[in-house]
Amino acid sequence: MDERFPNASPSSSSTSDRAASENDATSLRKQGHASSSSSTQPSLNDLDGWIAHLKDKNQHLPESAVEALCAHAKDVLHQEPNCATIRCPVTVAGDVHGQYHDLLEMFRMGGSPPDTNYLFLGDYVDRGYFSVECFSLLLCFKIRYPQRVTILRGNHESRQITQVYGFYDECLRKYNGSPRVWKLFTSLFDALPLVALIEEKIFAQHGGLSPQISTIDEIQTSIHRFQEVPHEGAMCDLLWSDPDDRVGWGMSPRGAGHTFGEDVSRKWNHTNGLYLIARAHQLVMEGFNWSHNKEVVTIFSAPNYCYRCGNQAAIMEVSSTILTPPPDATSSAGGGGAANASGAGSAVKVDGESKSGEGAEEDGESGEAKGPHWASFLQFDPAPRRGQMTGSLFHFGDKTPDYFL
């Protein structure tokens, strides 16, 4: 299911005959027009109204609201560095890919902003049917609670990729054949931060490492991120690369980015004083997967990916105990307890296994690594079907869209 970088620029898709209905409240339209036509930012009431509209009415925002939201979001994101600084506790989420009902299920299981501090690792759009709703909601949360929500750029937050894998077509269907909302969102993608650093111990990103980058400081100073994702170079690598069972660097079969071995991950973590690389970008069947002798963890947060893969999803919860020494070797592991029920539905919380050494805890009897005392994973299955989204759903019949294949 891993996508490849398109070999050539795609042609624009034709407009669907069925224009998505826009059954939005008159007050919502007025809020959007007022915000976009004035120099003032959207009010808290505007943002709360848009969040409620998305969550409760299950409808996409009107174009005027999207315009106002993107205008203010761009101002906020332009103030953020290439590498965002994250404090604990924080919940880290991987790919979402337009699976809006599952995003709401994630918030139901893991908590919703501002009660839970979130870091999202990119790929909010494409593949799923509700990319517009997913990114709109995350953007509303980011602007409403800027210190509690961080959204990074993934390789799908790109003009070229979204024309191939579904987001462009979805915007046309939901906004009466106009590409304007797609242009607003893709322009905003250019402002998203590239990576994040959690308590100076966890390096978080969408894709992987780059042979052109040796330190986190170089990401801050040497990359101009306010552009379309380039086909090569350090910025491309951060969004496209993957860990691999190899030594050193290799060319990625995706056609963009690199593959890198355990020796590369270990050197990066040692050089930058890190415990861990946390990334997304690849489907993993249990929602999270350790690699490179637990120097790297991959997190994937879209359950039953593309509505057919049968995988679980997961989010990683990092506690404030990352700032403290590991507990006594004879005490129980932190992070929530192995296989503890999360409270409802199909979510299960498990301790994250980790390498022995700094930041990891050993079992008092066997000496085996039980996992860091500061991390646990909340696994969840697809959201229960509670009815379809009105005004946003478009129908494909029994045919799987080409961009799922």
mmCIF file of C-alpha atoms in Angstrom:
data_model
loop_
_atom_site.group_PDB
_atom_site.id
_atom_site.type_symbol
_atom_site.label_atom_id
_atom_site.label_comp_id
_atom_site.label_asym_id
_atom_site.label_seq_id
_atom_site.Cartn_x
_atom_site.Cartn_y
_atom_site.Cartn_z
ATOM 1 C CA MET A 1 0.000 0.000 0.000
ATOM 2 C CA ASP A 2 3.037 2.317 0.024
ATOM 3 C CA GLU A 3 2.605 5.091 -2.512
ATOM 4 C CA ARG A 4 5.293 6.096 -4.971
ATOM 5 C CA PHE A 5 6.299 9.576 -6.043
ATOM 6 C CA PRO A 6 4.549 10.360 -9.354
ATOM 7 C CA ASN A 7 6.906 10.247 -12.337
ATOM 8 C CA ALA A 8 5.140 13.138 -14.039
ATOM 9 C CA SER A 9 2.788 15.923 -13.136
ATOM 10 C CA PRO A 10 -0.777 14.581 -13.115
ATOM 11 C CA SER A 11 -3.522 16.073 -15.195
ATOM 12 C CA SER A 12 -6.436 17.751 -13.482
ATOM 13 C CA SER A 13 -9.388 15.474 -12.777
ATOM 14 C CA SER A 14 -12.770 16.158 -14.300
ATOM 15 C CA THR A 15 -15.470 17.636 -12.101
ATOM 16 C CA SER A 16 -18.040 15.207 -10.706
ATOM 17 C CA ASP A 17 -21.608 15.684 -11.939
ATOM 18 C CA ARG A 18 -22.785 15.447 -8.378
ATOM 19 C CA ALA A 19 -21.954 18.646 -6.467
ATOM 20 C CA ALA A 20 -21.835 18.021 -2.731
ATOM 21 C CA SER A 21 -24.667 19.690 -0.896
ATOM 22 C CA GLU A 22 -23.760 22.481 1.514
ATOM 23 C CA ASN A 23 -26.412 22.438 4.239
ATOM 24 C CA ASP A 24 -24.592 24.877 6.479
ATOM 25 C CA ALA A 25 -26.219 27.172 8.963
ATOM 26 C CA THR A 26 -26.597 30.807 7.878
ATOM 27 C CA SER A 27 -24.754 31.927 10.982
ATOM 28 C CA LEU A 28 -21.765 29.778 10.036
ATOM 29 C CA ARG A 29 -21.570 31.413 6.625
ATOM 30 C CA LYS A 30 -21.776 34.862 8.181
ATOM 31 C CA GLN A 31 -18.948 33.993 10.581
ATOM 32 C CA GLY A 32 -16.746 32.881 7.704
ATOM 33 C CA HIS A 33 -17.497 35.930 5.549
ATOM 34 C CA ALA A 34 -16.953 38.318 8.445
ATOM 35 C CA SER A 35 -13.646 36.734 9.390
ATOM 36 C CA SER A 36 -12.271 36.525 5.852
ATOM 37 C CA SER A 37 -13.302 40.032 4.881
ATOM 38 C CA SER A 38 -11.786 41.704 7.912
ATOM 39 C CA SER A 39 -8.231 42.002 9.133
ATOM 40 C CA THR A 40 -9.103 40.453 12.484
ATOM 41 C CA GLN A 41 -8.597 36.787 13.228
ATOM 42 C CA PRO A 42 -11.548 34.414 13.713
ATOM 43 C CA SER A 43 -13.015 34.757 17.182
ATOM 44 C CA LEU A 44 -13.058 31.943 19.707
ATOM 45 C CA ASN A 45 -16.784 31.701 19.080
ATOM 46 C CA ASP A 46 -16.086 31.241 15.365
ATOM 47 C CA LEU A 47 -13.632 28.438 16.047
ATOM 48 C CA ASP A 48 -15.860 26.728 18.593
ATOM 49 C CA GLY A 49 -18.728 26.933 16.129
ATOM 50 C CA TRP A 50 -16.670 25.404 13.330
ATOM 51 C CA ILE A 51 -15.462 22.594 15.606
ATOM 52 C CA ALA A 52 -19.022 21.837 16.691
ATOM 53 C CA HIS A 53 -20.192 21.977 13.085
ATOM 54 C CA LEU A 54 -17.603 19.401 12.045
ATOM 55 C CA LYS A 55 -18.018 17.098 15.043
ATOM 56 C CA ASP A 56 -21.754 17.292 15.674
ATOM 57 C CA LYS A 57 -23.293 17.970 12.277
ATOM 58 C CA ASN A 58 -20.833 15.811 10.341
ATOM 59 C CA GLN A 59 -20.640 18.373 7.554
ATOM 60 C CA HIS A 60 -17.696 20.055 5.893
ATOM 61 C CA LEU A 61 -17.219 23.775 6.464
ATOM 62 C CA PRO A 62 -18.484 26.308 3.926
ATOM 63 C CA GLU A 63 -15.851 27.804 1.657
ATOM 64 C CA SER A 64 -15.969 31.171 3.413
ATOM 65 C CA ALA A 65 -15.092 29.547 6.731
ATOM 66 C CA VAL A 66 -12.229 27.590 5.143
ATOM 67 C CA GLU A 67 -10.855 30.829 3.705
ATOM 68 C CA ALA A 68 -10.931 32.563 7.086
ATOM 69 C CA LEU A 69 -9.477 29.523 8.844
ATOM 70 C CA CYS A 70 -6.581 29.148 6.404
ATOM 71 C CA ALA A 71 -5.766 32.858 6.444
ATOM 72 C CA HIS A 72 -5.336 32.905 10.208
ATOM 73 C CA ALA A 73 -3.662 29.488 10.342
ATOM 74 C CA LYS A 74 -1.019 30.675 7.896
ATOM 75 C CA ASP A 75 -0.185 33.600 10.200
ATOM 76 C CA VAL A 76 0.160 31.217 13.152
ATOM 77 C CA LEU A 77 2.199 28.572 11.338
ATOM 78 C CA HIS A 78 4.600 31.104 9.814
ATOM 79 C CA GLN A 79 5.713 31.922 13.371
ATOM 80 C CA GLU A 80 6.677 28.307 14.079
ATOM 81 C CA PRO A 81 10.193 26.982 13.390
ATOM 82 C CA ASN A 82 11.054 24.023 11.172
ATOM 83 C CA CYS A 83 11.431 21.947 14.340
ATOM 84 C CA ALA A 84 8.599 22.396 16.826
ATOM 85 C CA THR A 85 9.335 22.097 20.549
ATOM 86 C CA ILE A 86 6.952 19.750 22.396
ATOM 87 C CA ARG A 87 6.443 19.345 26.128
ATOM 88 C CA CYS A 88 5.070 16.284 27.892
ATOM 89 C CA PRO A 89 2.670 14.721 28.450
ATOM 90 C CA VAL A 90 1.851 14.412 24.755
ATOM 91 C CA THR A 91 0.011 11.946 22.543
ATOM 92 C CA VAL A 92 1.654 11.251 19.177
ATOM 93 C CA ALA A 93 -0.495 10.239 16.186
ATOM 94 C CA GLY A 94 0.585 8.912 12.806
ATOM 95 C CA ASP A 95 -1.155 8.844 9.425
ATOM 96 C CA VAL A 96 -4.881 9.697 9.397
ATOM 97 C CA HIS A 97 -5.520 9.710 5.627
ATOM 98 C CA GLY A 98 -9.008 11.130 5.465
ATOM 99 C CA GLN A 99 -10.604 8.553 7.781
ATOM 100 C CA TYR A 100 -12.660 11.102 9.677
ATOM 101 C CA HIS A 101 -14.833 8.751 11.733
ATOM 102 C CA ASP A 102 -11.664 7.020 12.937
ATOM 103 C CA LEU A 103 -10.119 10.387 13.825
ATOM 104 C CA LEU A 104 -13.154 11.110 16.003
ATOM 105 C CA GLU A 105 -12.777 7.644 17.527
ATOM 106 C CA MET A 106 -9.145 8.468 18.312
ATOM 107 C CA PHE A 107 -10.245 11.572 20.187
ATOM 108 C CA ARG A 108 -12.918 9.556 22.004
ATOM 109 C CA MET A 109 -10.339 7.001 23.125
ATOM 110 C CA GLY A 110 -7.318 9.220 23.733
ATOM 111 C CA GLY A 111 -9.021 12.445 24.766
ATOM 112 C CA SER A 112 -9.810 15.566 22.786
ATOM 113 C CA PRO A 113 -7.947 18.891 22.777
ATOM 114 C CA PRO A 114 -7.379 20.817 24.960
ATOM 115 C CA ASP A 115 -7.595 18.050 27.573
ATOM 116 C CA THR A 116 -5.000 16.024 25.669
ATOM 117 C CA ASN A 117 -1.855 17.523 24.143
ATOM 118 C CA TYR A 118 -1.412 16.176 20.585
ATOM 119 C CA LEU A 119 1.404 15.902 18.069
ATOM 120 C CA PHE A 120 0.316 14.769 14.584
ATOM 121 C CA LEU A 121 2.987 13.437 12.228
ATOM 122 C CA GLY A 122 1.364 14.260 8.886
ATOM 123 C CA ASP A 123 -0.652 12.609 6.096
ATOM 124 C CA TYR A 124 -4.058 13.975 7.018
ATOM 125 C CA VAL A 125 -5.402 13.842 3.463
ATOM 126 C CA ASP A 126 -5.769 11.412 0.524
ATOM 127 C CA ARG A 127 -6.898 7.779 0.429
ATOM 128 C CA GLY A 128 -9.933 8.179 2.725
ATOM 129 C CA TYR A 129 -13.273 9.780 1.870
ATOM 130 C CA PHE A 130 -13.145 12.673 4.364
ATOM 131 C CA SER A 131 -9.823 14.453 3.981
ATOM 132 C CA VAL A 132 -11.527 17.864 3.965
ATOM 133 C CA GLU A 133 -13.162 17.193 7.326
ATOM 134 C CA CYS A 134 -10.005 15.680 8.853
ATOM 135 C CA PHE A 135 -7.722 18.571 8.008
ATOM 136 C CA SER A 136 -10.367 21.209 8.767
ATOM 137 C CA LEU A 137 -10.924 19.812 12.257
ATOM 138 C CA LEU A 138 -7.216 19.515 13.031
ATOM 139 C CA LEU A 139 -6.662 23.039 11.765
ATOM 140 C CA CYS A 140 -9.478 24.364 13.950
ATOM 141 C CA PHE A 141 -7.957 22.638 16.976
ATOM 142 C CA LYS A 142 -4.514 24.012 16.100
ATOM 143 C CA ILE A 143 -5.770 27.597 15.941
ATOM 144 C CA ARG A 144 -8.106 27.257 18.920
ATOM 145 C CA TYR A 145 -5.477 25.598 21.148
ATOM 146 C CA PRO A 146 -2.103 26.474 19.570
ATOM 147 C CA GLN A 147 -0.064 25.291 22.562
ATOM 148 C CA ARG A 148 -1.925 21.966 22.773
ATOM 149 C CA VAL A 149 -1.930 20.814 19.145
ATOM 150 C CA THR A 150 1.025 20.516 16.756
ATOM 151 C CA ILE A 151 0.555 19.390 13.158
ATOM 152 C CA LEU A 152 3.588 18.443 11.063
ATOM 153 C CA ARG A 153 3.810 18.047 7.312
ATOM 154 C CA GLY A 154 3.641 14.627 5.678
ATOM 155 C CA ASN A 155 4.535 13.661 2.134
ATOM 156 C CA HIS A 156 0.829 13.804 1.195
ATOM 157 C CA GLU A 157 0.598 17.464 2.192
ATOM 158 C CA SER A 158 1.664 18.292 -1.350
ATOM 159 C CA ARG A 159 0.051 19.717 -4.469
ATOM 160 C CA GLN A 160 1.385 16.989 -6.721
ATOM 161 C CA ILE A 161 0.542 14.032 -4.480
ATOM 162 C CA THR A 162 -2.980 15.224 -3.649
ATOM 163 C CA GLN A 163 -3.839 15.414 -7.348
ATOM 164 C CA VAL A 164 -3.104 11.697 -7.632
ATOM 165 C CA TYR A 165 -4.395 10.176 -4.389
ATOM 166 C CA GLY A 166 -7.803 11.769 -3.940
ATOM 167 C CA PHE A 167 -7.790 15.055 -2.043
ATOM 168 C CA TYR A 168 -8.032 17.212 -5.169
ATOM 169 C CA ASP A 169 -11.023 15.251 -6.468
ATOM 170 C CA GLU A 170 -12.687 15.375 -3.046
ATOM 171 C CA CYS A 171 -12.407 19.159 -2.899
ATOM 172 C CA LEU A 172 -14.035 19.434 -6.320
ATOM 173 C CA ARG A 173 -16.903 17.192 -5.281
ATOM 174 C CA LYS A 174 -17.579 18.980 -2.019
ATOM 175 C CA TYR A 175 -17.186 22.554 -3.270
ATOM 176 C CA ASN A 176 -19.242 22.598 -6.446
ATOM 177 C CA GLY A 177 -16.455 21.761 -8.850
ATOM 178 C CA SER A 178 -14.175 24.586 -7.740
ATOM 179 C CA PRO A 179 -10.496 23.930 -6.917
ATOM 180 C CA ARG A 180 -10.321 27.026 -4.699
ATOM 181 C CA VAL A 181 -10.525 25.180 -1.360
ATOM 182 C CA TRP A 182 -7.857 22.745 -2.556
ATOM 183 C CA LYS A 183 -5.623 25.717 -3.396
ATOM 184 C CA LEU A 184 -6.240 27.265 0.040
ATOM 185 C CA PHE A 185 -5.315 24.053 1.836
ATOM 186 C CA THR A 186 -2.290 23.193 -0.311
ATOM 187 C CA SER A 187 -0.919 26.711 0.079
ATOM 188 C CA LEU A 188 -1.217 26.257 3.831
ATOM 189 C CA PHE A 189 0.617 22.922 3.656
ATOM 190 C CA ASP A 190 3.776 24.878 2.796
ATOM 191 C CA ALA A 191 3.740 26.478 6.253
ATOM 192 C CA LEU A 192 3.520 23.269 8.313
ATOM 193 C CA PRO A 193 6.596 22.489 10.464
ATOM 194 C CA LEU A 194 8.725 19.574 9.274
ATOM 195 C CA VAL A 195 9.769 17.864 12.516
ATOM 196 C CA ALA A 196 9.343 18.098 16.286
ATOM 197 C CA LEU A 197 11.508 17.497 19.337
ATOM 198 C CA ILE A 198 9.777 16.095 22.417
ATOM 199 C CA GLU A 199 11.551 17.174 25.616
ATOM 200 C CA GLU A 200 14.840 17.084 23.654
ATOM 201 C CA LYS A 201 14.694 13.261 23.777
ATOM 202 C CA ILE A 202 12.343 12.088 21.007
ATOM 203 C CA PHE A 203 12.815 13.191 17.410
ATOM 204 C CA ALA A 204 9.422 13.127 15.668
ATOM 205 C CA GLN A 205 8.809 13.394 11.924
ATOM 206 C CA HIS A 206 6.704 11.923 9.156
ATOM 207 C CA GLY A 207 9.235 10.011 7.084
ATOM 208 C CA GLY A 208 12.867 9.471 7.979
ATOM 209 C CA LEU A 209 16.431 10.705 8.062
ATOM 210 C CA SER A 210 18.517 12.362 5.352
ATOM 211 C CA PRO A 211 22.164 11.852 4.372
ATOM 212 C CA GLN A 212 22.376 15.643 4.028
ATOM 213 C CA ILE A 213 21.471 16.280 7.681
ATOM 214 C CA SER A 214 23.579 15.338 10.715
ATOM 215 C CA THR A 215 22.020 17.413 13.495
ATOM 216 C CA ILE A 216 18.651 18.846 14.422
ATOM 217 C CA ASP A 217 20.157 22.336 14.317
ATOM 218 C CA GLU A 218 20.796 21.872 10.599
ATOM 219 C CA ILE A 219 17.073 21.275 10.040
ATOM 220 C CA GLN A 220 16.358 24.594 11.723
ATOM 221 C CA THR A 221 18.909 26.589 9.797
ATOM 222 C CA SER A 222 19.487 25.001 6.385
ATOM 223 C CA ILE A 223 15.988 24.136 5.090
ATOM 224 C CA HIS A 224 13.567 26.645 3.588
ATOM 225 C CA ARG A 225 10.273 24.829 4.157
ATOM 226 C CA PHE A 226 7.807 27.339 2.677
ATOM 227 C CA GLN A 227 7.540 25.607 -0.684
ATOM 228 C CA GLU A 228 6.062 22.598 -2.446
ATOM 229 C CA VAL A 229 7.754 19.371 -1.367
ATOM 230 C CA PRO A 230 10.824 19.044 -3.624
ATOM 231 C CA HIS A 231 11.633 15.826 -5.488
ATOM 232 C CA GLU A 232 14.988 15.450 -3.726
ATOM 233 C CA GLY A 233 17.108 16.916 -0.965
ATOM 234 C CA ALA A 234 16.887 17.095 2.810
ATOM 235 C CA MET A 235 13.299 18.348 3.013
ATOM 236 C CA CYS A 236 12.142 15.578 0.687
ATOM 237 C CA ASP A 237 14.010 12.966 2.746
ATOM 238 C CA LEU A 238 12.399 14.043 6.023
ATOM 239 C CA LEU A 239 8.956 13.390 4.519
ATOM 240 C CA TRP A 240 9.685 10.338 2.339
ATOM 241 C CA SER A 241 12.508 8.192 3.790
ATOM 242 C CA ASP A 242 12.062 4.823 5.546
ATOM 243 C CA PRO A 243 14.101 2.681 7.954
ATOM 244 C CA ASP A 244 15.299 -0.548 6.357
ATOM 245 C CA ASP A 245 17.153 -3.772 7.135
ATOM 246 C CA ARG A 246 20.432 -2.654 5.617
ATOM 247 C CA VAL A 247 23.701 -0.912 6.427
ATOM 248 C CA GLY A 248 24.063 2.754 5.609
ATOM 249 C CA TRP A 249 21.968 4.537 3.007
ATOM 250 C CA GLY A 250 20.054 3.280 -0.016
ATOM 251 C CA MET A 251 17.740 4.645 -2.676
ATOM 252 C CA SER A 252 14.068 4.373 -1.804
ATOM 253 C CA PRO A 253 11.834 2.207 -4.012
ATOM 254 C CA ARG A 254 9.204 4.927 -3.596
ATOM 255 C CA GLY A 255 11.099 7.127 -6.042
ATOM 256 C CA ALA A 256 11.730 9.823 -3.421
ATOM 257 C CA GLY A 257 13.726 9.858 -0.218
ATOM 258 C CA HIS A 258 16.158 7.210 1.019
ATOM 259 C CA THR A 259 16.244 4.018 3.018
ATOM 260 C CA PHE A 260 18.554 3.942 6.028
ATOM 261 C CA GLY A 261 19.944 1.246 8.281
ATOM 262 C CA GLU A 262 20.200 0.727 12.016
ATOM 263 C CA ASP A 263 23.713 2.156 12.041
ATOM 264 C CA VAL A 264 22.357 5.445 10.664
ATOM 265 C CA SER A 265 19.585 5.610 13.267
ATOM 266 C CA ARG A 266 21.950 4.790 16.110
ATOM 267 C CA LYS A 267 24.443 7.456 15.019
ATOM 268 C CA TRP A 268 21.672 10.077 14.666
ATOM 269 C CA ASN A 269 20.313 9.377 18.140
ATOM 270 C CA HIS A 270 23.771 9.364 19.715
ATOM 271 C CA THR A 271 24.879 12.572 17.982
ATOM 272 C CA ASN A 272 21.717 14.433 18.984
ATOM 273 C CA GLY A 273 21.353 13.002 22.495
ATOM 274 C CA LEU A 274 18.056 11.258 21.725
ATOM 275 C CA TYR A 275 16.228 8.237 23.118
ATOM 276 C CA LEU A 276 14.149 7.568 20.044
ATOM 277 C CA ILE A 277 13.047 8.451 16.503
ATOM 278 C CA ALA A 278 9.232 8.472 16.262
ATOM 279 C CA ARG A 279 7.823 8.498 12.735
ATOM 280 C CA ALA A 280 4.820 7.477 10.627
ATOM 281 C CA HIS A 281 4.589 7.007 6.818
ATOM 282 C CA GLN A 282 4.260 3.197 6.721
ATOM 283 C CA LEU A 283 1.344 0.864 7.349
ATOM 284 C CA VAL A 284 2.027 -1.400 10.351
ATOM 285 C CA MET A 285 -0.591 -3.990 11.220
ATOM 286 C CA GLU A 286 -0.620 -3.480 15.007
ATOM 287 C CA GLY A 287 -0.609 0.316 14.756
ATOM 288 C CA PHE A 288 2.974 0.636 16.001
ATOM 289 C CA ASN A 289 6.203 -1.173 15.245
ATOM 290 C CA TRP A 290 9.739 -1.029 16.615
ATOM 291 C CA SER A 291 12.737 -1.264 14.297
ATOM 292 C CA HIS A 292 16.505 -0.777 14.346
ATOM 293 C CA ASN A 293 16.877 -2.406 17.762
ATOM 294 C CA LYS A 294 14.217 -0.023 19.070
ATOM 295 C CA GLU A 295 16.041 3.097 17.956
ATOM 296 C CA VAL A 296 12.955 3.814 15.784
ATOM 297 C CA VAL A 297 9.206 3.431 16.283
ATOM 298 C CA THR A 298 6.635 3.702 13.478
ATOM 299 C CA ILE A 299 3.125 4.876 14.413
ATOM 300 C CA PHE A 300 0.120 4.443 12.120
ATOM 301 C CA SER A 301 -3.245 5.874 13.183
ATOM 302 C CA ALA A 302 -5.643 4.903 10.370
ATOM 303 C CA PRO A 303 -7.348 1.603 11.324
ATOM 304 C CA ASN A 304 -8.446 -0.715 8.512
ATOM 305 C CA TYR A 305 -6.455 1.499 6.160
ATOM 306 C CA CYS A 306 -8.262 2.315 2.918
ATOM 307 C CA TYR A 307 -11.265 0.549 4.480
ATOM 308 C CA ARG A 308 -9.839 -2.847 3.597
ATOM 309 C CA CYS A 309 -6.379 -3.563 5.109
ATOM 310 C CA GLY A 310 -7.597 -4.967 8.437
ATOM 311 C CA ASN A 311 -4.910 -3.281 10.540
ATOM 312 C CA GLN A 312 -5.207 -1.804 14.000
ATOM 313 C CA ALA A 313 -4.270 1.814 14.615
ATOM 314 C CA ALA A 314 -2.279 3.246 17.505
ATOM 315 C CA ILE A 315 -1.220 6.450 19.189
ATOM 316 C CA MET A 316 1.807 6.817 21.458
ATOM 317 C CA GLU A 317 1.348 8.456 24.846
ATOM 318 C CA VAL A 318 4.538 9.990 26.240
ATOM 319 C CA SER A 319 4.353 10.903 29.912
ATOM 320 C CA SER A 320 6.214 13.561 31.862
ATOM 321 C CA THR A 321 8.264 10.829 33.523
ATOM 322 C CA ILE A 322 10.577 11.019 30.506
ATOM 323 C CA LEU A 323 12.151 13.892 32.464
ATOM 324 C CA THR A 324 12.864 11.710 35.516
ATOM 325 C CA PRO A 325 15.206 8.748 36.042
ATOM 326 C CA PRO A 326 13.717 5.294 35.436
ATOM 327 C CA PRO A 327 11.871 3.827 38.444
ATOM 328 C CA ASP A 328 13.540 1.213 40.636
ATOM 329 C CA ALA A 329 14.160 -2.003 38.733
ATOM 330 C CA THR A 330 11.872 -3.958 41.059
ATOM 331 C CA SER A 331 8.878 -1.660 40.520
ATOM 332 C CA SER A 332 6.234 -2.095 37.835
ATOM 333 C CA ALA A 333 6.605 -0.484 34.437
ATOM 334 C CA GLY A 334 5.143 2.964 33.909
ATOM 335 C CA GLY A 335 3.012 4.317 31.124
ATOM 336 C CA GLY A 336 -0.329 2.820 32.085
ATOM 337 C CA GLY A 337 0.284 -0.897 32.589
ATOM 338 C CA ALA A 338 0.386 -3.738 30.106
ATOM 339 C CA ALA A 339 -2.892 -4.537 28.405
ATOM 340 C CA ASN A 340 -4.897 -2.141 30.514
ATOM 341 C CA ALA A 341 -8.338 -1.406 29.134
ATOM 342 C CA SER A 342 -8.631 2.191 28.059
ATOM 343 C CA GLY A 343 -12.203 2.516 29.233
ATOM 344 C CA ALA A 344 -14.495 1.990 26.271
ATOM 345 C CA GLY A 345 -14.841 0.551 22.828
ATOM 346 C CA SER A 346 -12.036 -1.468 21.278
ATOM 347 C CA ALA A 347 -9.007 0.451 22.532
ATOM 348 C CA VAL A 348 -6.239 -1.301 24.457
ATOM 349 C CA LYS A 349 -3.264 0.374 26.115
ATOM 350 C CA VAL A 350 0.045 -1.480 26.199
ATOM 351 C CA ASP A 351 3.482 -0.543 27.480
ATOM 352 C CA GLY A 352 5.933 0.222 24.709
ATOM 353 C CA GLU A 353 8.782 -2.254 24.661
ATOM 354 C CA SER A 354 12.140 -0.532 24.375
ATOM 355 C CA LYS A 355 15.834 -1.115 24.331
ATOM 356 C CA SER A 356 17.712 -1.499 27.590
ATOM 357 C CA GLY A 357 19.794 1.420 28.660
ATOM 358 C CA GLU A 358 19.057 5.095 28.997
ATOM 359 C CA GLY A 359 15.340 5.710 29.256
ATOM 360 C CA ALA A 360 14.423 1.994 29.365
ATOM 361 C CA GLU A 361 13.525 -0.226 32.299
ATOM 362 C CA GLU A 362 14.738 -3.762 32.911
ATOM 363 C CA ASP A 363 12.788 -6.553 34.574
ATOM 364 C CA GLY A 364 14.234 -7.250 38.012
ATOM 365 C CA GLU A 365 14.317 -11.039 37.529
ATOM 366 C CA SER A 366 15.010 -11.693 33.861
ATOM 367 C CA GLY A 367 16.910 -8.549 32.916
ATOM 368 C CA GLU A 368 14.817 -8.249 29.743
ATOM 369 C CA ALA A 369 13.749 -4.839 28.502
ATOM 370 C CA LYS A 370 10.142 -4.172 29.506
ATOM 371 C CA GLY A 371 9.913 -0.787 27.850
ATOM 372 C CA PRO A 372 10.482 2.842 28.723
ATOM 373 C CA HIS A 373 8.720 4.000 31.835
ATOM 374 C CA TRP A 374 7.496 7.066 29.933
ATOM 375 C CA ALA A 375 5.740 5.566 26.890
ATOM 376 C CA SER A 376 2.663 3.487 26.175
ATOM 377 C CA PHE A 377 0.569 2.781 23.097
ATOM 378 C CA LEU A 378 -3.187 3.010 22.762
ATOM 379 C CA GLN A 379 -4.349 0.636 20.044
ATOM 380 C CA PHE A 380 -7.799 0.969 18.505
ATOM 381 C CA ASP A 381 -9.968 -0.518 15.780
ATOM 382 C CA PRO A 382 -12.173 1.275 13.239
ATOM 383 C CA ALA A 383 -14.923 3.481 14.616
ATOM 384 C CA PRO A 384 -18.341 1.854 15.013
ATOM 385 C CA ARG A 385 -20.626 2.820 12.182
ATOM 386 C CA ARG A 386 -22.968 5.381 13.675
ATOM 387 C CA GLY A 387 -24.495 6.576 10.424
ATOM 388 C CA GLN A 388 -23.029 8.270 7.389
ATOM 389 C CA MET A 389 -21.971 11.878 7.112
ATOM 390 C CA THR A 390 -24.747 14.002 5.644
ATOM 391 C CA GLY A 391 -23.852 16.582 3.054
ATOM 392 C CA SER A 392 -20.273 15.317 2.743
ATOM 393 C CA LEU A 393 -20.511 11.695 1.670
ATOM 394 C CA PHE A 394 -19.998 10.898 -1.954
ATOM 395 C CA HIS A 395 -20.812 7.476 -3.365
ATOM 396 C CA PHE A 396 -18.634 5.239 -5.497
ATOM 397 C CA GLY A 397 -20.974 2.240 -5.554
ATOM 398 C CA ASP A 398 -19.079 -1.037 -5.390
ATOM 399 C CA LYS A 399 -16.019 0.240 -7.244
ATOM 400 C CA THR A 400 -12.856 0.964 -5.296
ATOM 401 C CA PRO A 401 -11.478 4.391 -6.283
ATOM 402 C CA ASP A 402 -8.370 4.109 -8.439
ATOM 403 C CA TYR A 403 -6.225 5.983 -5.927
ATOM 404 C CA PHE A 404 -6.774 3.203 -3.342
ATOM 405 C CA LEU A 405 -5.107 0.669 -5.628
#
